[in-house]
Amino acid sequence: MYYNKSIINFQKGTIIMSQKNRMNIDNPNLVDEDDYEYEKKLAEQEQERRRKLEEKELAREQQRAQEERQAQKERDKKIAQDKLELLQLKNGVIGEDEATIKEEHTEAVKLTGTAWLSNFWYHNKFMILFITFIVAVVAFITYSEITRERADLTIMMIADNGLAQRQDELEEFFEKYTDDIDGNGYVHVAVLCIPISNRLDYQTLDANTSKFVTQIQAGDAMIVITDSNTDEEYKALMDATLQEDFPGNEYVDELGFSFDSKVMAEELKYEYMPNDVHMSIRFPAASMNIKLEESQENFDTSYVVFKRIVEDITQRCEETNDPGLETEPVKYETDESAVEESSSEQK
């Protein structure tokens, strides 16, 4: 039978190594000279291999250094030659046709598609982000201004009798008689509830008085709801000649149109509304913020609404023989000493 020689040698080596291992196990102090020589030979071969690799790497480094020095020498030589030619050209020693220095033109690379977009974004991204932010802010402000609910008419309610708690009812009532003045597709009336009377504490009274004066200066709110507690100084700002415009109307007097009717109490959902409430309209007047012509325009617009309310409510009261309201107004006595004391404390 034919056996592979390498297999036989491998098997013999295995048997010999097994025998040597057993000898070493039985006698740990016994040193295998063959293994020592073999390992020593392997170590020497590894050292020799590393030495050759290091020599090759050193030779490559030396070659690279030599090539770099040669290249640098060529560059220096070229720079020196160019400087010499420039000097000769400057002094007219040689002409431009004799010079070896030529102007080099690099052809611009034309970018297209995504490459162009990427390059444009890389160079302009901060400006693009800044412009985008500004455009977004302007768009938001413009949208807010366009969609903001504007008041077609502004009413001031300075009576101090509980009507300040019925702002929604007041706005709904006036909106029924108001046109879409600004043409935005819907009607909105803003009622500013700023009650003014002597019963209020000094801070509230001062704040509400400032609001009232501000609105007078603005010139927008012409219709004012008052009552018997309204200061005479403010009543003097109202048109006291309305009886001439509505002759024979028992609900119109020198203070304006009286809300003393069941019809008005039902409209405002205020069952116990005092019978001293009036819808007044103030005279047009110029101020620091508005010209007399503009104030007159606001008055004319408000007067149309005022007249519609007077005519409609009067007709409904006459048709139902309205008995009027029974709730008497609350009288707030002026305590001058208390007001002065409160004012002194604030100061």
Tab-separated table of C-alpha atoms in Angstrom:
chain	number	residue	atom	x	y	z
A	1	MET	CA	0.000	0.000	0.000
A	2	TYR	CA	1.257	3.502	-0.903
A	3	TYR	CA	1.422	6.158	1.867
A	4	ASN	CA	2.035	9.821	1.430
A	5	LYS	CA	5.520	10.625	2.777
A	6	SER	CA	4.454	13.961	4.283
A	7	ILE	CA	1.683	12.276	6.233
A	8	ILE	CA	4.122	9.729	7.608
A	9	ASN	CA	6.571	12.449	8.613
A	10	PHE	CA	3.799	14.452	10.258
A	11	GLN	CA	2.699	11.411	12.233
A	12	LYS	CA	6.284	10.702	13.316
A	13	GLY	CA	6.749	14.293	14.414
A	14	THR	CA	3.543	14.131	16.381
A	15	ILE	CA	4.646	10.963	18.141
A	16	ILE	CA	8.051	12.427	18.955
A	17	MET	CA	6.497	15.665	20.280
A	18	SER	CA	4.078	13.661	22.393
A	19	GLN	CA	6.937	11.667	23.863
A	20	LYS	CA	8.893	14.865	24.571
A	21	ASN	CA	5.888	16.453	26.244
A	22	ARG	CA	5.443	13.445	28.462
A	23	MET	CA	9.104	13.584	29.417
A	24	ASN	CA	8.803	17.250	30.311
A	25	ILE	CA	5.708	16.603	32.376
A	26	ASP	CA	7.367	13.726	34.236
A	27	ASN	CA	10.534	15.760	34.801
A	28	PRO	CA	9.901	19.546	34.681
A	29	ASN	CA	13.578	20.311	35.295
A	30	LEU	CA	14.578	18.540	32.098
A	31	VAL	CA	15.288	21.048	29.242
A	32	ASP	CA	14.478	20.030	25.667
A	33	GLU	CA	17.527	21.071	23.671
A	34	ASP	CA	15.848	20.510	20.296
A	35	ASP	CA	12.941	22.853	21.174
A	36	TYR	CA	15.365	25.493	22.416
A	37	GLU	CA	17.381	25.409	19.235
A	38	TYR	CA	14.259	25.487	17.124
A	39	GLU	CA	12.774	28.498	18.927
A	40	LYS	CA	16.119	30.293	18.835
A	41	LYS	CA	16.273	29.776	15.094
A	42	LEU	CA	12.747	31.178	14.665
A	43	ALA	CA	13.627	34.252	16.710
A	44	GLU	CA	16.723	34.900	14.643
A	45	GLN	CA	14.733	34.557	11.423
A	46	GLU	CA	12.118	37.060	12.727
A	47	GLN	CA	14.840	39.536	13.705
A	48	GLU	CA	16.422	39.213	10.291
A	49	ARG	CA	13.066	39.799	8.589
A	50	ARG	CA	12.420	42.928	10.631
A	51	ARG	CA	15.918	44.232	9.962
A	52	LYS	CA	15.428	43.880	6.236
A	53	LEU	CA	12.044	45.626	6.416
A	54	GLU	CA	13.580	48.498	8.375
A	55	GLU	CA	16.410	48.783	5.869
A	56	LYS	CA	13.950	48.891	2.993
A	57	GLU	CA	11.825	51.532	4.747
A	58	LEU	CA	14.947	53.588	5.514
A	59	ALA	CA	16.020	53.335	1.892
A	60	ARG	CA	12.577	54.501	0.737
A	61	GLU	CA	12.661	57.436	3.148
A	62	GLN	CA	16.092	58.419	1.930
A	63	GLN	CA	14.894	58.159	-1.664
A	64	ARG	CA	11.838	60.341	-0.937
A	65	ALA	CA	14.010	62.889	0.877
A	66	GLN	CA	16.434	62.980	-2.031
A	67	GLU	CA	13.593	63.433	-4.534
A	68	GLU	CA	12.084	66.205	-2.428
A	69	ARG	CA	15.419	67.984	-2.180
A	70	GLN	CA	15.833	67.668	-5.923
A	71	ALA	CA	12.341	69.002	-6.550
A	72	GLN	CA	12.911	71.896	-4.171
A	73	LYS	CA	16.195	72.633	-5.902
A	74	GLU	CA	14.384	72.696	-9.249
A	75	ARG	CA	11.688	75.017	-7.854
A	76	ASP	CA	14.282	77.353	-6.382
A	77	LYS	CA	16.147	77.327	-9.662
A	78	LYS	CA	12.947	78.121	-11.559
A	79	ILE	CA	12.059	80.958	-9.151
A	80	ALA	CA	15.558	82.415	-9.482
A	81	GLN	CA	15.321	82.191	-13.283
A	82	ASP	CA	11.901	83.873	-13.272
A	83	LYS	CA	13.158	86.684	-11.033
A	84	LEU	CA	16.121	87.215	-13.328
A	85	GLU	CA	13.875	87.364	-16.400
A	86	LEU	CA	11.522	89.801	-14.664
A	87	LEU	CA	14.469	91.992	-13.785
A	88	GLN	CA	15.730	91.824	-17.387
A	89	LEU	CA	12.259	92.652	-18.715
A	90	LYS	CA	11.968	95.583	-16.349
A	91	ASN	CA	15.309	96.985	-17.466
A	92	GLY	CA	14.749	96.290	-21.167
A	93	VAL	CA	17.548	93.786	-21.479
A	94	ILE	CA	15.220	91.267	-23.148
A	95	GLY	CA	11.881	91.576	-24.850
A	96	GLU	CA	8.605	89.891	-23.940
A	97	ASP	CA	8.958	87.524	-26.895
A	98	GLU	CA	12.273	86.275	-25.481
A	99	ALA	CA	10.991	85.701	-21.973
A	100	THR	CA	10.085	82.209	-20.872
A	101	ILE	CA	7.601	83.505	-18.287
A	102	LYS	CA	4.127	83.276	-19.746
A	103	GLU	CA	0.846	84.320	-18.171
A	104	GLU	CA	-1.134	81.226	-17.294
A	105	HIS	CA	-4.885	81.234	-17.646
A	106	THR	CA	-6.916	78.650	-15.836
A	107	GLU	CA	-10.142	77.870	-17.583
A	108	ALA	CA	-13.091	78.326	-15.263
A	109	VAL	CA	-15.031	75.178	-14.522
A	110	LYS	CA	-18.721	75.590	-15.270
A	111	LEU	CA	-20.888	73.888	-12.659
A	112	THR	CA	-24.380	72.663	-13.424
A	113	GLY	CA	-27.249	70.991	-11.609
A	114	THR	CA	-26.703	69.826	-8.065
A	115	ALA	CA	-23.010	70.742	-8.203
A	116	TRP	CA	-23.923	74.379	-8.879
A	117	LEU	CA	-26.536	74.362	-6.089
A	118	SER	CA	-24.084	72.801	-3.658
A	119	ASN	CA	-21.409	75.360	-4.504
A	120	PHE	CA	-23.887	78.254	-4.280
A	121	TRP	CA	-25.165	77.056	-0.882
A	122	TYR	CA	-21.614	76.634	0.441
A	123	HIS	CA	-20.661	80.225	-0.396
A	124	ASN	CA	-23.984	81.943	0.413
A	125	LYS	CA	-25.661	79.872	3.128
A	126	PHE	CA	-25.467	82.545	5.854
A	127	MET	CA	-26.903	85.223	3.579
A	128	ILE	CA	-29.634	82.838	2.404
A	129	LEU	CA	-30.586	81.991	5.989
A	130	PHE	CA	-30.630	85.672	6.975
A	131	ILE	CA	-32.788	86.670	3.984
A	132	THR	CA	-35.135	83.729	4.652
A	133	PHE	CA	-35.540	84.856	8.267
A	134	ILE	CA	-36.310	88.449	7.229
A	135	VAL	CA	-38.821	87.298	4.597
A	136	ALA	CA	-40.529	85.018	7.139
A	137	VAL	CA	-40.842	87.840	9.685
A	138	VAL	CA	-42.229	90.264	7.071
A	139	ALA	CA	-44.665	87.622	5.811
A	140	PHE	CA	-45.874	86.898	9.340
A	141	ILE	CA	-46.395	90.599	10.133
A	142	THR	CA	-48.174	91.154	6.817
A	143	TYR	CA	-50.441	88.141	7.325
A	144	SER	CA	-51.244	89.207	10.892
A	145	GLU	CA	-52.044	92.728	9.736
A	146	ILE	CA	-54.286	91.509	6.908
A	147	THR	CA	-56.166	88.942	8.992
A	148	ARG	CA	-56.336	91.040	12.169
A	149	GLU	CA	-59.888	91.731	13.233
A	150	ARG	CA	-60.460	95.443	12.814
A	151	ALA	CA	-63.176	97.459	14.451
A	152	ASP	CA	-65.632	99.135	12.090
A	153	LEU	CA	-66.791	101.235	15.017
A	154	THR	CA	-65.476	101.919	18.510
A	155	ILE	CA	-67.777	102.674	21.458
A	156	MET	CA	-66.728	103.925	24.884
A	157	MET	CA	-68.719	102.713	27.897
A	158	ILE	CA	-67.861	104.964	30.883
A	159	ALA	CA	-71.050	104.378	32.900
A	160	ASP	CA	-70.361	102.740	36.255
A	161	ASN	CA	-73.453	100.597	36.818
A	162	GLY	CA	-72.667	96.977	35.868
A	163	LEU	CA	-72.688	97.387	32.092
A	164	ALA	CA	-68.946	96.702	32.077
A	165	GLN	CA	-69.859	93.047	32.710
A	166	ARG	CA	-71.858	92.949	29.460
A	167	GLN	CA	-69.267	93.914	26.902
A	168	ASP	CA	-70.190	91.057	24.544
A	169	GLU	CA	-73.873	91.973	24.647
A	170	LEU	CA	-73.066	95.610	23.925
A	171	GLU	CA	-70.879	94.699	20.946
A	172	GLU	CA	-73.517	92.372	19.494
A	173	PHE	CA	-76.169	95.078	19.910
A	174	PHE	CA	-74.194	97.779	18.087
A	175	GLU	CA	-73.041	95.393	15.341
A	176	LYS	CA	-76.691	94.942	14.249
A	177	TYR	CA	-76.796	98.620	13.231
A	178	THR	CA	-73.259	98.984	11.830
A	179	ASP	CA	-72.103	98.547	8.234
A	180	ASP	CA	-68.927	96.826	7.049
A	181	ILE	CA	-67.103	100.149	7.008
A	182	ASP	CA	-63.606	98.846	6.277
A	183	GLY	CA	-64.876	96.376	3.660
A	184	ASN	CA	-63.147	93.287	5.071
A	185	GLY	CA	-66.243	91.105	4.794
A	186	TYR	CA	-67.542	91.222	8.359
A	187	VAL	CA	-68.756	93.741	10.930
A	188	HIS	CA	-67.037	94.216	14.251
A	189	VAL	CA	-67.738	96.827	16.902
A	190	ALA	CA	-65.261	97.292	19.745
A	191	VAL	CA	-66.762	98.402	23.059
A	192	LEU	CA	-64.171	99.794	25.460
A	193	CYS	CA	-65.433	99.350	29.014
A	194	ILE	CA	-63.735	102.017	31.130
A	195	PRO	CA	-66.193	102.922	33.912
A	196	ILE	CA	-65.530	106.276	35.567
A	197	SER	CA	-67.114	107.373	38.852
A	198	ASN	CA	-66.191	108.677	42.290
A	199	ARG	CA	-66.728	105.298	43.912
A	200	LEU	CA	-63.601	103.876	42.287
A	201	ASP	CA	-60.318	103.791	44.131
A	202	TYR	CA	-57.747	106.370	43.148
A	203	GLN	CA	-55.570	104.041	41.040
A	204	THR	CA	-58.484	102.607	39.021
A	205	LEU	CA	-60.055	106.014	38.525
A	206	ASP	CA	-56.756	107.502	37.379
A	207	ALA	CA	-56.096	104.608	34.962
A	208	ASN	CA	-59.598	104.722	33.441
A	209	THR	CA	-59.499	108.499	33.124
A	210	SER	CA	-56.197	108.226	31.233
A	211	LYS	CA	-57.733	105.657	28.868
A	212	PHE	CA	-60.727	107.904	28.261
A	213	VAL	CA	-58.559	110.938	27.504
A	214	THR	CA	-56.377	108.827	25.187
A	215	GLN	CA	-59.423	107.775	23.188
A	216	ILE	CA	-60.617	111.370	23.013
A	217	GLN	CA	-57.220	112.364	21.595
A	218	ALA	CA	-57.304	109.465	19.097
A	219	GLY	CA	-60.674	110.667	17.809
A	220	ASP	CA	-62.069	107.233	16.898
A	221	ALA	CA	-64.721	106.581	19.554
A	222	MET	CA	-67.544	109.096	19.084
A	223	ILE	CA	-70.434	107.237	20.754
A	224	VAL	CA	-70.173	107.183	24.563
A	225	ILE	CA	-72.425	105.372	27.052
A	226	THR	CA	-72.921	107.491	30.174
A	227	ASP	CA	-75.033	107.551	33.305
A	228	SER	CA	-75.885	109.947	36.124
A	229	ASN	CA	-72.570	109.205	37.847
A	230	THR	CA	-70.598	110.485	34.872
A	231	ASP	CA	-68.666	113.630	35.698
A	232	GLU	CA	-70.185	116.830	34.322
A	233	GLU	CA	-66.848	117.677	32.743
A	234	TYR	CA	-67.168	114.622	30.482
A	235	LYS	CA	-70.851	115.246	29.741
A	236	ALA	CA	-69.888	118.667	28.437
A	237	LEU	CA	-68.031	116.946	25.580
A	238	MET	CA	-71.304	115.412	24.309
A	239	ASP	CA	-73.719	116.852	21.763
A	240	ALA	CA	-76.587	118.385	23.759
A	241	THR	CA	-78.600	119.448	20.694
A	242	LEU	CA	-79.833	116.011	19.631
A	243	GLN	CA	-83.451	116.876	20.500
A	244	GLU	CA	-83.436	119.130	17.463
A	245	ASP	CA	-82.591	116.138	15.242
A	246	PHE	CA	-85.305	113.953	16.799
A	247	PRO	CA	-88.191	116.299	17.607
A	248	GLY	CA	-90.942	114.755	19.674
A	249	ASN	CA	-88.876	111.684	20.606
A	250	GLU	CA	-89.412	111.146	24.336
A	251	TYR	CA	-86.259	109.010	24.591
A	252	VAL	CA	-83.936	111.751	23.356
A	253	ASP	CA	-82.870	114.546	25.699
A	254	GLU	CA	-79.858	116.796	26.260
A	255	LEU	CA	-77.763	113.787	27.386
A	256	GLY	CA	-78.504	111.695	24.298
A	257	PHE	CA	-80.677	108.614	23.755
A	258	SER	CA	-82.049	107.067	26.961
A	259	PHE	CA	-81.812	103.316	27.512
A	260	ASP	CA	-84.716	103.519	29.956
A	261	SER	CA	-86.823	100.796	28.334
A	262	LYS	CA	-87.569	97.097	28.676
A	263	VAL	CA	-86.540	96.714	25.052
A	264	MET	CA	-82.985	97.837	25.848
A	265	ALA	CA	-82.803	95.735	29.003
A	266	GLU	CA	-83.685	92.667	26.935
A	267	GLU	CA	-81.227	93.612	24.170
A	268	LEU	CA	-78.369	93.843	26.661
A	269	LYS	CA	-79.623	90.927	28.806
A	270	TYR	CA	-79.487	93.202	31.842
A	271	GLU	CA	-82.786	92.808	33.697
A	272	TYR	CA	-81.884	95.220	36.492
A	273	MET	CA	-80.232	97.855	34.356
A	274	PRO	CA	-80.565	101.299	35.989
A	275	ASN	CA	-82.868	103.745	34.240
A	276	ASP	CA	-80.267	106.529	33.968
A	277	VAL	CA	-78.145	105.073	31.122
A	278	HIS	CA	-77.721	107.208	28.007
A	279	MET	CA	-76.144	106.706	24.612
A	280	SER	CA	-74.385	110.000	23.951
A	281	ILE	CA	-72.369	111.180	20.993
A	282	ARG	CA	-69.582	113.687	21.399
A	283	PHE	CA	-68.828	116.704	19.248
A	284	PRO	CA	-66.155	116.335	16.551
A	285	ALA	CA	-62.992	118.130	17.604
A	286	ALA	CA	-59.397	118.371	16.488
A	287	SER	CA	-56.588	117.091	18.700
A	288	MET	CA	-52.865	116.381	18.541
A	289	ASN	CA	-53.609	113.050	16.855
A	290	ILE	CA	-56.438	113.894	14.496
A	291	LYS	CA	-57.533	116.777	12.290
A	292	LEU	CA	-60.967	118.325	12.516
A	293	GLU	CA	-61.919	116.956	9.065
A	294	GLU	CA	-61.070	113.412	10.142
A	295	SER	CA	-62.925	113.824	13.401
A	296	GLN	CA	-65.971	115.055	11.465
A	297	GLU	CA	-65.825	111.958	9.241
A	298	ASN	CA	-65.797	109.717	12.324
A	299	PHE	CA	-68.705	111.667	13.768
A	300	ASP	CA	-70.743	111.300	10.563
A	301	THR	CA	-70.090	107.539	10.449
A	302	SER	CA	-71.041	107.125	14.111
A	303	TYR	CA	-74.093	109.347	13.740
A	304	VAL	CA	-75.529	106.982	11.106
A	305	VAL	CA	-75.379	104.126	13.622
A	306	PHE	CA	-76.687	106.398	16.409
A	307	LYS	CA	-79.681	107.418	14.314
A	308	ARG	CA	-80.524	103.837	13.304
A	309	ILE	CA	-80.563	102.762	16.948
A	310	VAL	CA	-82.700	105.716	18.028
A	311	GLU	CA	-85.268	105.138	15.305
A	312	ASP	CA	-85.455	101.346	15.696
A	313	ILE	CA	-85.580	101.184	19.503
A	314	THR	CA	-88.050	104.085	19.689
A	315	GLN	CA	-90.369	102.370	17.223
A	316	ARG	CA	-90.224	99.087	19.122
A	317	CYS	CA	-90.883	100.841	22.429
A	318	GLU	CA	-93.870	102.674	21.012
A	319	GLU	CA	-95.270	99.490	19.467
A	320	THR	CA	-95.061	97.621	22.775
A	321	ASN	CA	-95.986	100.626	24.894
A	322	ASP	CA	-92.789	100.097	26.844
A	323	PRO	CA	-93.221	101.039	30.519
A	324	GLY	CA	-89.551	101.798	31.090
A	325	LEU	CA	-87.211	100.493	33.794
A	326	GLU	CA	-87.910	100.467	37.514
A	327	THR	CA	-84.356	100.120	38.761
A	328	GLU	CA	-83.187	103.386	40.209
A	329	PRO	CA	-79.582	104.406	39.634
A	330	VAL	CA	-77.012	103.975	42.374
A	331	LYS	CA	-75.745	107.296	43.604
A	332	TYR	CA	-72.112	107.514	44.560
A	333	GLU	CA	-71.456	110.410	46.870
A	334	THR	CA	-68.231	112.284	46.398
A	335	ASP	CA	-65.939	111.963	49.392
A	336	GLU	CA	-63.423	114.698	48.713
A	337	SER	CA	-61.395	113.964	51.843
A	338	ALA	CA	-61.090	110.283	50.956
A	339	VAL	CA	-60.000	111.107	47.417
A	340	GLU	CA	-57.446	113.623	48.648
A	341	GLU	CA	-56.133	111.190	51.271
A	342	SER	CA	-55.810	108.423	48.662
A	343	SER	CA	-54.042	110.821	46.321
A	344	SER	CA	-51.607	111.854	49.051
A	345	GLU	CA	-50.796	108.219	49.824
A	346	GLN	CA	-50.036	107.539	46.151
A	347	LYS	CA	-47.700	110.518	46.009
